[in-house]
Short mmCIF file of C-alpha atoms in Angstrom, two decimals:
data_model
loop_
_atom_site.label_atom_id
_atom_site.label_comp_id
_atom_site.label_asym_id
_atom_site.label_seq_id
_atom_site.Cartn_x
_atom_site.Cartn_y
_atom_site.Cartn_z
CA MET A 59 -8.31 12.33 -40.67
CA THR A 60 -11.60 12.68 -38.75
CA ASP A 61 -11.57 12.70 -35.01
CA ARG A 62 -14.11 10.78 -33.38
CA GLU A 63 -15.02 11.34 -29.66
CA ASP A 64 -18.35 8.86 -29.15
CA GLY A 65 -18.08 6.15 -26.69
CA GLU A 66 -16.91 3.67 -29.08
CA GLY A 67 -14.63 6.10 -30.88
CA GLU A 68 -11.10 6.17 -31.98
CA ILE A 69 -8.74 9.47 -32.31
CA GLY A 70 -6.14 9.69 -34.82
CA ALA A 71 -2.67 10.31 -33.49
CA ASN A 72 -1.28 10.89 -36.80
CA SER A 73 -2.56 11.74 -40.30
CA LYS A 74 -1.24 10.50 -43.57
CA GLY A 75 -0.35 14.16 -44.73
CA SER A 76 1.86 14.57 -41.73
CA ASN A 77 3.73 11.38 -41.69
CA GLY A 78 2.77 9.28 -44.80
CA ASN A 79 1.29 6.21 -43.05
CA ASP A 80 -2.06 4.54 -43.52
CA CYS A 81 -4.78 6.00 -41.26
CA SER A 82 -6.52 2.48 -41.23
CA LEU A 83 -3.76 1.47 -38.74
CA THR A 84 -4.66 1.52 -34.91
CA PHE A 85 -3.02 1.57 -31.65
CA THR A 86 -3.97 1.14 -28.30
CA VAL A 87 -2.73 2.88 -25.10
CA GLU A 88 -0.51 -0.23 -24.08
CA ASP A 89 1.10 0.23 -27.77
CA ALA A 90 1.38 3.51 -27.19
CA ILE A 91 2.95 3.28 -23.46
CA ASP A 92 5.26 0.52 -24.85
CA LYS A 93 6.23 2.43 -27.90
CA VAL A 94 7.34 5.56 -25.79
CA GLY A 95 8.99 3.43 -23.24
CA TYR A 96 10.60 4.35 -20.06
CA GLY A 97 11.99 8.06 -19.53
CA LYS A 98 11.92 11.59 -18.01
CA PHE A 99 8.11 11.12 -17.51
CA GLN A 100 8.38 7.67 -15.50
CA LEU A 101 10.81 9.25 -13.12
CA LYS A 102 8.57 12.43 -12.51
CA LEU A 103 5.84 9.96 -11.86
CA LEU A 104 7.90 7.72 -9.91
CA PHE A 105 8.97 10.86 -7.63
CA ILE A 106 5.42 11.91 -7.11
CA ILE A 107 3.63 8.57 -6.38
CA GLY A 108 6.55 7.45 -4.50
CA PHE A 109 6.10 10.58 -2.17
CA ALA A 110 2.70 9.59 -1.99
CA TRP A 111 3.30 6.35 -0.63
CA MET A 112 6.06 7.88 1.92
CA ALA A 113 3.40 10.26 3.43
CA ASP A 114 0.74 7.89 3.86
CA SER A 115 3.27 5.35 5.41
CA MET A 116 4.12 7.43 7.95
CA GLU A 117 0.57 7.87 9.12
CA ILE A 118 0.42 3.85 9.33
CA THR A 119 3.64 3.61 11.07
CA ILE A 120 2.85 6.06 13.61
CA LEU A 121 0.11 3.80 14.97
CA ALA A 122 2.52 1.38 16.57
CA ILE A 123 4.87 3.96 17.86
CA MET A 124 2.37 6.37 19.84
CA SER A 125 -0.09 3.80 21.20
CA PRO A 126 2.11 2.48 24.06
CA ALA A 127 2.62 6.18 25.01
CA ILE A 128 -1.11 7.00 24.80
CA ARG A 129 -1.84 4.16 27.03
CA CYS A 130 0.47 5.11 29.32
CA GLU A 131 -0.49 8.77 29.44
CA TRP A 132 -3.99 8.47 29.42
CA ASP A 133 -4.14 5.20 31.55
CA LEU A 134 -6.01 3.07 28.80
CA SER A 135 -6.67 -0.55 28.78
CA THR A 136 -5.33 -2.89 26.26
CA TRP A 137 -8.57 -2.77 24.60
CA GLU A 138 -8.74 0.86 24.11
CA GLU A 139 -5.31 0.95 22.96
CA ALA A 140 -5.95 -1.49 20.27
CA THR A 141 -8.99 0.44 19.02
CA ILE A 142 -6.68 3.58 18.21
CA SER A 143 -5.43 1.13 15.49
CA THR A 144 -8.16 -0.64 14.57
CA VAL A 145 -10.47 2.49 14.07
CA VAL A 146 -7.91 3.43 11.19
CA PHE A 147 -8.09 0.29 9.62
CA ALA A 148 -11.98 0.05 10.00
CA GLY A 149 -12.16 3.54 8.13
CA MET A 150 -9.85 1.95 5.43
CA THR A 151 -12.04 -0.81 5.04
CA ILE A 152 -15.10 1.24 4.78
CA SER A 153 -13.87 3.40 2.12
CA THR A 154 -11.80 1.27 0.05
CA CYS A 155 -14.24 0.03 -2.42
CA PHE A 156 -16.00 3.61 -2.38
CA TRP A 157 -12.46 4.95 -3.46
CA GLY A 158 -12.12 2.38 -5.95
CA PHE A 159 -15.55 3.16 -7.24
CA VAL A 160 -14.19 7.03 -7.41
CA ALA A 161 -11.16 6.06 -9.02
CA ASP A 162 -13.17 4.00 -11.77
CA LYS A 163 -15.50 6.42 -12.62
CA CYS A 164 -14.00 10.43 -11.85
CA GLY A 165 -10.21 9.34 -12.40
CA ARG A 166 -7.19 8.13 -10.62
CA LYS A 167 -5.68 11.70 -10.18
CA LYS A 168 -8.78 13.23 -8.85
CA GLU A 169 -9.40 10.25 -6.26
CA LEU A 170 -5.72 10.64 -4.96
CA ILE A 171 -6.17 14.32 -4.36
CA TRP A 172 -9.64 13.90 -2.47
CA CYS A 173 -8.36 11.05 -0.26
CA THR A 174 -4.97 13.10 0.62
CA ILE A 175 -7.10 16.20 1.84
CA LEU A 176 -9.00 13.93 3.98
CA ILE A 177 -5.85 12.10 5.47
CA PHE A 178 -4.15 15.57 6.29
CA PHE A 179 -7.19 16.95 7.86
CA GLY A 180 -7.76 13.87 10.23
CA GLY A 181 -3.97 13.64 10.67
CA PHE A 182 -3.37 17.34 11.83
CA LEU A 183 -6.64 17.43 13.95
CA SER A 184 -5.23 14.44 15.82
CA THR A 185 -2.51 16.39 17.25
CA PHE A 186 -5.08 18.20 19.34
CA SER A 187 -7.08 15.59 20.58
CA PRO A 188 -8.17 16.70 24.11
CA THR A 189 -9.52 13.11 25.16
CA TYR A 190 -9.48 9.32 23.83
CA ILE A 191 -12.62 9.73 22.01
CA TRP A 192 -11.47 12.78 19.85
CA MET A 193 -8.22 10.78 18.99
CA VAL A 194 -10.52 7.74 17.80
CA ALA A 195 -12.55 10.06 15.83
CA PHE A 196 -9.79 11.81 14.00
CA ARG A 197 -7.94 8.76 13.23
CA GLY A 198 -10.99 7.31 12.02
CA ILE A 199 -11.06 10.04 9.63
CA VAL A 200 -7.45 9.25 8.75
CA GLY A 201 -8.36 5.73 7.73
CA LEU A 202 -11.35 6.92 5.68
CA GLY A 203 -8.66 8.81 3.49
CA LEU A 204 -6.09 6.01 3.58
CA GLY A 205 -8.60 3.69 2.14
CA GLY A 206 -7.87 5.17 -1.39
CA VAL A 207 -4.09 5.35 -1.14
CA ALA A 208 -3.96 1.97 -3.14
CA GLN A 209 -5.15 3.62 -6.23
CA ALA A 210 -1.68 5.33 -6.44
CA ALA A 211 -0.39 1.68 -7.68
CA ASN A 212 -3.08 1.80 -10.58
CA LEU A 213 -2.12 5.24 -11.61
CA TRP A 214 1.89 4.22 -11.43
CA LEU A 215 1.10 0.79 -13.23
CA GLU A 216 -1.12 2.20 -16.00
CA PHE A 217 1.93 4.39 -17.63
CA LEU A 218 4.29 1.57 -17.43
CA PRO A 219 5.52 -0.42 -20.33
CA LEU A 220 5.25 -4.17 -20.00
CA LYS A 221 9.16 -4.87 -20.09
CA ASN A 222 10.07 -4.81 -16.40
CA ARG A 223 6.51 -3.72 -15.14
CA GLY A 224 6.45 -5.83 -12.15
CA GLY A 225 10.17 -4.57 -10.99
CA LEU A 226 9.01 -0.91 -11.67
CA VAL A 227 5.73 -1.40 -9.81
CA THR A 228 8.15 -3.03 -6.95
CA VAL A 229 10.43 0.22 -7.27
CA SER A 230 7.66 2.53 -6.12
CA MET A 231 7.07 0.81 -2.90
CA VAL A 232 10.59 1.75 -1.85
CA SER A 233 9.14 5.15 -0.73
CA TRP A 234 6.75 3.27 1.67
CA SER A 235 9.60 1.62 3.33
CA ILE A 236 11.27 4.97 3.18
CA GLY A 237 8.36 6.53 5.04
CA THR A 238 8.45 3.80 7.43
CA CYS A 239 12.23 4.29 8.13
CA ILE A 240 11.41 8.11 8.14
CA GLU A 241 8.70 7.86 10.87
CA VAL A 242 10.89 5.57 13.11
CA GLY A 243 13.66 7.90 12.73
CA ILE A 244 11.70 11.13 13.71
CA ALA A 245 10.14 8.99 16.72
CA VAL A 246 13.67 8.31 17.90
CA VAL A 247 14.39 12.12 18.32
CA VAL A 248 10.84 13.42 18.99
CA MET A 249 9.46 10.68 21.16
CA PRO A 250 11.46 10.72 24.21
CA ASN A 251 11.85 14.64 24.16
CA LEU A 252 8.51 16.23 22.74
CA GLY A 253 6.05 13.51 23.21
CA TRP A 254 3.40 11.97 20.61
CA ARG A 255 1.54 15.12 19.51
CA TRP A 256 4.52 16.69 17.98
CA LEU A 257 5.22 13.15 16.05
CA LEU A 258 1.65 13.78 14.86
CA LEU A 259 2.04 17.10 13.73
CA ILE A 260 5.48 16.53 12.10
CA SER A 261 4.15 13.61 10.23
CA SER A 262 1.07 15.24 8.55
CA LEU A 263 3.07 17.96 6.95
CA PRO A 264 4.28 15.92 4.07
CA LEU A 265 0.54 15.66 3.07
CA ILE A 266 0.62 19.49 2.10
CA ALA A 267 3.53 19.06 0.04
CA LEU A 268 1.97 16.00 -1.93
CA LEU A 269 -1.17 18.10 -2.85
CA GLY A 270 1.17 20.50 -4.47
CA LEU A 271 2.89 17.73 -6.13
CA PHE A 272 -0.44 16.39 -7.79
CA LYS A 273 -0.49 19.27 -10.32
CA PHE A 274 2.62 17.96 -12.16
CA ILE A 275 0.90 14.52 -13.01
CA PRO A 276 -1.75 13.86 -15.53
CA GLU A 277 -4.76 11.74 -15.42
CA SER A 278 -4.32 7.85 -16.70
CA PRO A 279 -5.09 7.68 -20.39
CA ARG A 280 -6.27 4.13 -19.88
CA PHE A 281 -8.82 5.50 -17.66
CA LEU A 282 -9.77 8.40 -20.13
CA VAL A 283 -10.16 5.74 -22.90
CA SER A 284 -12.26 3.47 -20.95
CA SER A 285 -14.39 6.55 -20.49
CA GLY A 286 -14.77 7.50 -23.96
CA GLN A 287 -12.47 10.58 -23.48
CA PHE A 288 -10.20 9.67 -26.59
CA GLU A 289 -8.98 13.19 -27.50
CA LYS A 290 -7.79 13.85 -23.72
CA ALA A 291 -6.25 10.18 -23.70
CA LEU A 292 -4.14 11.14 -27.01
CA THR A 293 -3.08 14.79 -25.64
CA ILE A 294 -1.69 13.21 -22.51
CA LEU A 295 -0.03 10.25 -24.54
CA GLN A 296 1.64 12.77 -26.78
CA SER A 297 2.73 14.94 -23.71
CA VAL A 298 4.44 11.38 -22.30
CA ALA A 299 6.24 10.89 -25.76
CA ASN A 300 7.26 14.52 -25.91
CA GLU A 301 8.95 14.33 -22.37
CA ASN A 302 10.60 10.85 -23.20
CA LYS A 303 11.76 12.33 -26.57
CA GLU A 304 9.65 9.60 -28.32
CA LYS A 305 6.91 9.21 -30.81
CA LEU A 306 3.55 7.61 -30.71
CA PRO A 307 2.67 4.99 -32.96
CA PRO A 308 1.30 6.00 -36.28
CA GLY A 309 -2.64 5.24 -36.94
CA LYS A 310 -5.66 5.90 -34.71
CA LEU A 311 -5.88 5.64 -31.05
CA VAL A 312 -8.50 2.87 -30.15
CA ALA A 313 -9.82 1.23 -27.05
CA SER A 314 -8.60 -2.22 -27.90
CA SER A 315 -7.27 -4.25 -30.70
CA SER A 316 -10.56 -6.01 -31.31
CA SER A 317 -12.91 -4.86 -33.88
CA ASP A 318 -15.46 -4.27 -30.96
CA GLN A 319 -14.73 -0.61 -29.61
CA LYS A 320 -17.51 -0.59 -27.27
CA VAL A 321 -15.98 0.51 -23.96
CA ALA A 322 -17.36 -1.48 -21.03
CA ARG A 323 -17.74 -0.06 -17.41
CA GLY A 324 -17.46 -2.47 -14.94
CA SER A 325 -18.72 -3.08 -11.18
CA ILE A 326 -17.81 -5.07 -8.26
CA VAL A 327 -20.20 -7.82 -9.51
CA ASP A 328 -17.82 -8.67 -12.33
CA LEU A 329 -15.10 -9.70 -9.67
CA PHE A 330 -17.31 -12.79 -9.16
CA SER A 331 -17.94 -13.67 -12.90
CA ALA A 332 -16.76 -16.99 -14.08
CA LYS A 333 -13.66 -15.78 -15.35
CA TYR A 334 -12.38 -14.07 -12.11
CA ARG A 335 -14.30 -15.56 -9.30
CA ARG A 336 -11.34 -18.13 -8.21
CA SER A 337 -8.83 -15.54 -8.40
CA THR A 338 -10.74 -12.96 -6.22
CA PHE A 339 -11.50 -15.20 -3.46
CA LEU A 340 -8.04 -16.23 -3.40
CA LEU A 341 -6.22 -12.82 -3.64
CA TRP A 342 -8.66 -11.84 -0.60
CA LEU A 343 -7.16 -14.50 1.35
CA ILE A 344 -3.78 -13.41 0.21
CA TRP A 345 -4.42 -9.71 1.02
CA PHE A 346 -5.93 -10.37 4.37
CA SER A 347 -2.97 -12.68 5.58
CA SER A 348 -0.34 -10.41 4.18
CA HIS A 349 -1.92 -7.46 5.99
CA PHE A 350 -2.96 -9.37 8.89
CA VAL A 351 0.97 -10.69 9.62
CA ILE A 352 2.77 -7.36 8.62
CA TYR A 353 0.93 -5.00 10.58
CA GLY A 354 0.79 -7.30 13.47
CA ILE A 355 4.83 -7.85 13.38
CA ALA A 356 5.15 -3.80 13.70
CA LEU A 357 2.60 -4.13 16.65
CA ILE A 358 3.80 -7.30 18.54
CA THR A 359 7.30 -5.51 18.23
CA THR A 360 6.59 -2.39 20.31
CA GLU A 361 4.30 -4.49 22.53
CA MET A 362 7.00 -6.95 23.27
CA PHE A 363 9.43 -4.09 23.76
CA SER A 364 7.11 -2.54 26.57
CA ARG A 365 6.72 -5.69 28.52
CA GLU A 366 9.19 -7.97 30.27
CA ASP A 367 9.96 -11.32 28.61
CA LYS A 368 13.04 -13.04 30.05
CA CYS A 369 12.64 -15.76 27.27
CA ARG A 370 13.29 -13.33 24.60
CA GLY A 371 15.90 -11.26 26.20
CA ILE A 372 13.57 -8.23 26.96
CA ILE A 373 14.37 -7.08 30.53
CA ILE A 374 13.01 -3.94 32.04
CA ASP A 375 15.01 -2.03 34.35
CA GLY A 376 12.65 -0.87 37.37
CA SER A 377 13.56 2.60 36.95
CA ARG A 378 12.35 2.83 33.48
CA ALA A 379 8.90 1.49 34.36
CA ASP A 380 5.87 3.00 36.51
CA LYS A 381 6.00 0.84 39.47
CA GLU A 382 2.18 1.00 40.19
CA THR A 383 1.05 0.27 36.70
CA GLY A 384 3.94 -1.36 35.25
CA CYS A 385 3.55 0.86 32.35
CA LYS A 386 6.76 1.33 30.53
CA ILE A 387 7.39 4.14 27.57
CA LEU A 388 9.58 3.13 25.12
CA ASP A 389 12.98 4.54 25.10
CA THR A 390 15.74 5.33 22.17
CA ASN A 391 17.30 1.90 22.39
CA ASP A 392 13.70 0.34 22.02
CA TYR A 393 13.15 2.43 18.96
CA LEU A 394 16.65 1.69 17.59
CA HIS A 395 15.73 -1.98 17.54
CA TYR A 396 12.41 -1.25 16.08
CA PHE A 397 14.08 1.07 13.38
CA VAL A 398 16.27 -2.34 12.69
CA ILE A 399 13.25 -4.34 12.21
CA MET A 400 11.01 -1.91 10.05
CA SER A 401 14.09 -1.11 7.83
CA SER A 402 13.88 -4.98 6.56
CA ASP A 403 11.17 -3.77 4.24
CA MET A 404 14.20 -2.11 2.02
CA PHE A 405 16.05 -5.25 1.76
CA GLY A 406 12.56 -7.08 0.87
CA ILE A 407 12.01 -4.53 -2.10
CA VAL A 408 15.59 -5.27 -3.35
CA LEU A 409 14.73 -9.08 -3.28
CA CYS A 410 11.26 -8.53 -4.67
CA LEU A 411 12.87 -6.52 -7.48
CA ALA A 412 15.12 -9.13 -8.22
CA THR A 413 12.92 -11.96 -8.59
CA ILE A 414 9.37 -11.08 -9.60
CA ASP A 415 10.00 -10.62 -13.21
CA LYS A 416 12.29 -13.77 -13.34
CA ILE A 417 10.54 -16.44 -11.50
CA GLY A 418 6.86 -15.03 -11.46
CA ARG A 419 4.50 -13.34 -9.22
CA LYS A 420 2.74 -16.31 -7.68
CA ASN A 421 6.15 -17.96 -6.86
CA VAL A 422 7.34 -14.97 -5.19
CA GLN A 423 4.46 -14.47 -3.02
CA ALA A 424 4.64 -18.57 -2.22
CA LEU A 425 8.18 -18.44 -1.27
CA ALA A 426 7.64 -15.04 0.91
CA PHE A 427 4.85 -16.30 2.87
CA ALA A 428 6.95 -19.46 3.44
CA GLY A 429 9.95 -17.55 4.57
CA SER A 430 7.65 -15.46 7.03
CA ALA A 431 6.28 -18.63 8.30
CA ILE A 432 9.71 -20.01 9.09
CA PHE A 433 10.87 -16.87 11.12
CA LEU A 434 7.78 -16.37 13.06
CA SER A 435 8.27 -20.32 13.93
CA ALA A 436 11.42 -19.48 15.59
CA LEU A 437 9.83 -17.00 17.83
CA PHE A 438 8.53 -19.93 19.88
CA ILE A 439 12.23 -20.80 20.93
CA CYS A 440 13.35 -19.57 24.22
CA THR A 441 16.66 -17.80 23.29
CA ARG A 442 17.09 -15.28 26.28
CA SER A 443 18.68 -13.11 23.44
CA ARG A 444 17.00 -9.76 22.74
CA PHE A 445 19.38 -9.71 19.50
CA VAL A 446 17.97 -12.86 18.46
CA THR A 447 14.39 -12.01 18.89
CA THR A 448 15.09 -8.66 16.94
CA SER A 449 16.49 -10.86 14.11
CA PHE A 450 13.73 -13.22 14.04
CA LEU A 451 11.35 -10.20 13.74
CA TYR A 452 13.38 -8.74 11.07
CA GLY A 453 13.12 -12.00 8.98
CA ALA A 454 9.60 -12.27 9.44
CA ARG A 455 8.66 -8.99 8.44
CA LEU A 456 11.37 -9.22 5.47
CA PHE A 457 9.59 -11.78 3.84
CA ILE A 458 5.97 -10.82 4.77
CA SER A 459 6.74 -7.42 3.18
CA ILE A 460 7.93 -9.32 -0.18
CA ALA A 461 4.43 -11.19 -0.12
CA ASP A 462 2.91 -7.83 0.44
CA LEU A 463 4.45 -6.03 -2.39
CA SER A 464 3.79 -8.86 -4.65
CA GLY A 465 0.24 -8.53 -4.12
CA TYR A 466 0.36 -5.00 -5.40
CA VAL A 467 2.12 -6.17 -8.66
CA TYR A 468 -0.08 -9.11 -9.04
CA THR A 469 -3.62 -7.72 -8.44
CA PRO A 470 -3.88 -4.87 -11.07
CA GLU A 471 -2.40 -7.21 -13.42
CA VAL A 472 -5.25 -9.85 -13.12
CA TYR A 473 -8.26 -7.37 -13.90
CA PRO A 474 -9.20 -5.25 -16.82
CA THR A 475 -9.02 -1.62 -17.05
CA SER A 476 -12.79 -1.29 -16.42
CA VAL A 477 -12.53 -3.09 -12.89
CA ARG A 478 -9.26 -2.60 -12.48
CA GLY A 479 -9.59 0.08 -9.42
CA ILE A 480 -12.76 -1.81 -8.02
CA GLY A 481 -10.62 -5.10 -7.97
CA LEU A 482 -7.81 -3.53 -6.34
CA GLY A 483 -9.97 -1.45 -3.93
CA ALA A 484 -11.84 -4.48 -2.96
CA CYS A 485 -8.56 -6.63 -1.99
CA ASN A 486 -7.47 -3.50 -0.35
CA GLY A 487 -10.62 -3.58 1.80
CA VAL A 488 -10.43 -7.20 2.72
CA ALA A 489 -6.71 -6.47 3.68
CA ARG A 490 -7.69 -3.81 6.21
CA ILE A 491 -10.01 -6.10 7.93
CA GLY A 492 -7.14 -8.08 8.64
CA CYS A 493 -5.49 -5.06 10.09
CA MET A 494 -8.55 -4.01 12.02
CA ILE A 495 -8.21 -7.57 13.92
CA THR A 496 -4.38 -7.91 14.26
CA PRO A 497 -4.33 -4.96 17.06
CA PHE A 498 -6.48 -6.92 19.28
CA VAL A 499 -4.32 -10.13 18.83
CA ALA A 500 -1.13 -8.08 19.35
CA MET A 501 -2.26 -5.79 21.93
CA VAL A 502 -4.88 -7.60 24.05
CA LEU A 503 -4.15 -11.11 23.56
CA MET A 504 -0.45 -11.24 23.24
CA PRO A 505 0.24 -10.09 26.88
CA ALA A 506 -1.93 -12.88 28.03
CA ALA A 507 -1.17 -15.51 25.81
CA VAL A 508 2.07 -14.94 23.91
CA ASN A 509 2.23 -18.41 21.97
CA ILE A 510 -1.46 -18.38 21.06
CA SER A 511 -0.96 -14.74 19.45
CA LEU A 512 2.49 -16.22 17.59
CA SER A 513 0.41 -19.08 16.26
CA LEU A 514 -2.41 -17.10 14.64
CA TYR A 515 0.20 -15.09 12.78
CA LEU A 516 2.07 -18.30 11.83
CA GLY A 517 -1.04 -19.71 10.69
CA PHE A 518 -2.13 -16.97 8.27
CA ALA A 519 1.41 -17.07 7.09
CA VAL A 520 0.85 -20.73 6.10
CA LEU A 521 -2.56 -20.11 4.42
CA GLY A 522 -0.80 -17.42 2.33
CA VAL A 523 1.49 -20.13 0.91
CA CYS A 524 -1.19 -22.16 0.15
CA ALA A 525 -3.57 -19.49 -1.60
CA ALA A 526 -0.61 -18.12 -3.69
CA LEU A 527 -0.09 -21.54 -5.21
CA LEU A 528 -3.75 -22.28 -6.16
CA LEU A 529 -3.91 -18.74 -8.25
CA PRO A 530 -5.18 -19.89 -11.57
CA ILE A 531 -3.49 -16.98 -13.65
CA GLU A 532 0.49 -16.09 -13.96
CA THR A 533 0.76 -12.44 -14.82
CA LYS A 534 4.66 -12.30 -15.64
CA GLY A 535 5.15 -11.09 -19.04
CA ARG A 536 1.44 -10.56 -19.50
CA ALA A 537 -0.20 -7.15 -21.06
CA LEU A 538 -2.54 -5.09 -19.00
CA GLN A 539 -6.16 -6.36 -19.90
CA GLU A 540 -8.26 -3.85 -21.42
CA SER A 541 -11.77 -5.88 -21.10
#
C-alpha cells in the first residue's frame, strides 16, 4: 500500500499483505482511539495531565491565601489587595485566545510546555518581590502563562474513547482539587511560621517536575491529522495501541469518514457561524458565571475570616488583630476552616463523575448552578455560628465546582477539532474576565456591603442555571466532531 502525506491525504495503518484486509477500508482517529480503548497509556497521560492541573491549581489557590497577609505587611488598601489577584486573571484573559491559537497551530504539547515555563518564571520571581509593583508585575506574568493551562483538557480529551469520556474528563480534574488542598495544607504549616514568600517558593517547585514529565507524552493525533501530518499521527496511534496491548483498525487512516478528506483550519470567526453562534454566547455566559462565583467563594472566605462578623459567627479576639489598623492575619484555625471549604471540590468531582454520563452535561450544569444559588442564599441568614457559615460556603463551593467541571467536559465536545482549542480558549478568556472582576467584589465591596456582594454571586449563579437550560446541544454520547 502506498502512503500519502498531502494535506488531503490518507496513511495506511495496515497492508493487505500483512493482515489480509482490504486496503480500501478506512478509519479515523476517533475509530482508532475507540478501538484501542482504555489502558496503560491513558493512565500515564492522566497522571501527567493531572500533575499539570495540580501545579497550576496551587498557583491560583495561593492568591486567596497570601493576599490578606500581603495587605497587612505592606499596609495595602483593599483596591491594591484586589489588584494582586486581578492582574493574574487579566494576564489569563489576554493570553488565553493566543494560547488557543498556538494549540491549534503548533500543537497541544508544545503549547503546554511553553505556558508552563512562563508560569514558573513568574511564580519563582514573585518570591523575591521587593515592592508591591514588582509583585503585580510578576503575578501578571504568571497569569499570562496560566491562560494556556485549559488546553490540557483538550490533550486529555482527544486521547479518550467515546465510552465514559465525560466521566474520564472529570477524573482528570481531581488533580485540580488535590492541588487546592495541598496548597491550603502547605499554608497551614508555612504561613504562620515562615510567611508568604516561602509559600510562593514552595508552590512554584512542582512546575519544574512537570516540565520533565512532558517528554513522556505525545502530541495529539487529532491535531496532527487536522494539520495534515498523517504519518506522525499513525505512529502515535500505533504506540498507544502497543501500550494498551491492542491493535489499530484495519485500513487507512483518514481525516474523517466522509469522502471529502480536505482538512479545514479554523479561526475564531467560526465560533460565530450560524451553527455555533448560540452555543458560543451561552457558553461564554456559563463560563463567566461559574468562574466569577467559584473564585469569589475562595476570596470571600478569607475576607470573611479576616474581619469580624458576629452575624456569621466570626469573632476576632483583640490580641489577634493590629489595634491601629484592624488588620488581622489568618491563623491556623482560619486555614483549617478554609481547607474544609476548598476540599468540597473533591466531593464535587465524585458527584460530577456519577452523573454527567447519565443525566447529561446540560442537566448537570443547570442543577449545579441551582445548588450553589441555594447555599449562597442561605448565607443571608444570621446564624451567629461559624460552623454553619462554613457549611453554607462548603455547599456553595461544592455545587459551583460541579458546574465548572461540567463546562470543561461539555465545551470541547461542542466544537470540531479545527477550532476546539480556539473555542475552549475563548471560553477560558471570558471566564477570566469574571475572575478579574470578582476580587473587587470580594475584597473591596464586601467589607463595605456584605449583602450586596452576596447578591451579585447569587445573581450570576441563577444566570448560569438559565444559560445551561438554553444550550442547544446535548453532547452526552456524541463523538468528537472533526469538522
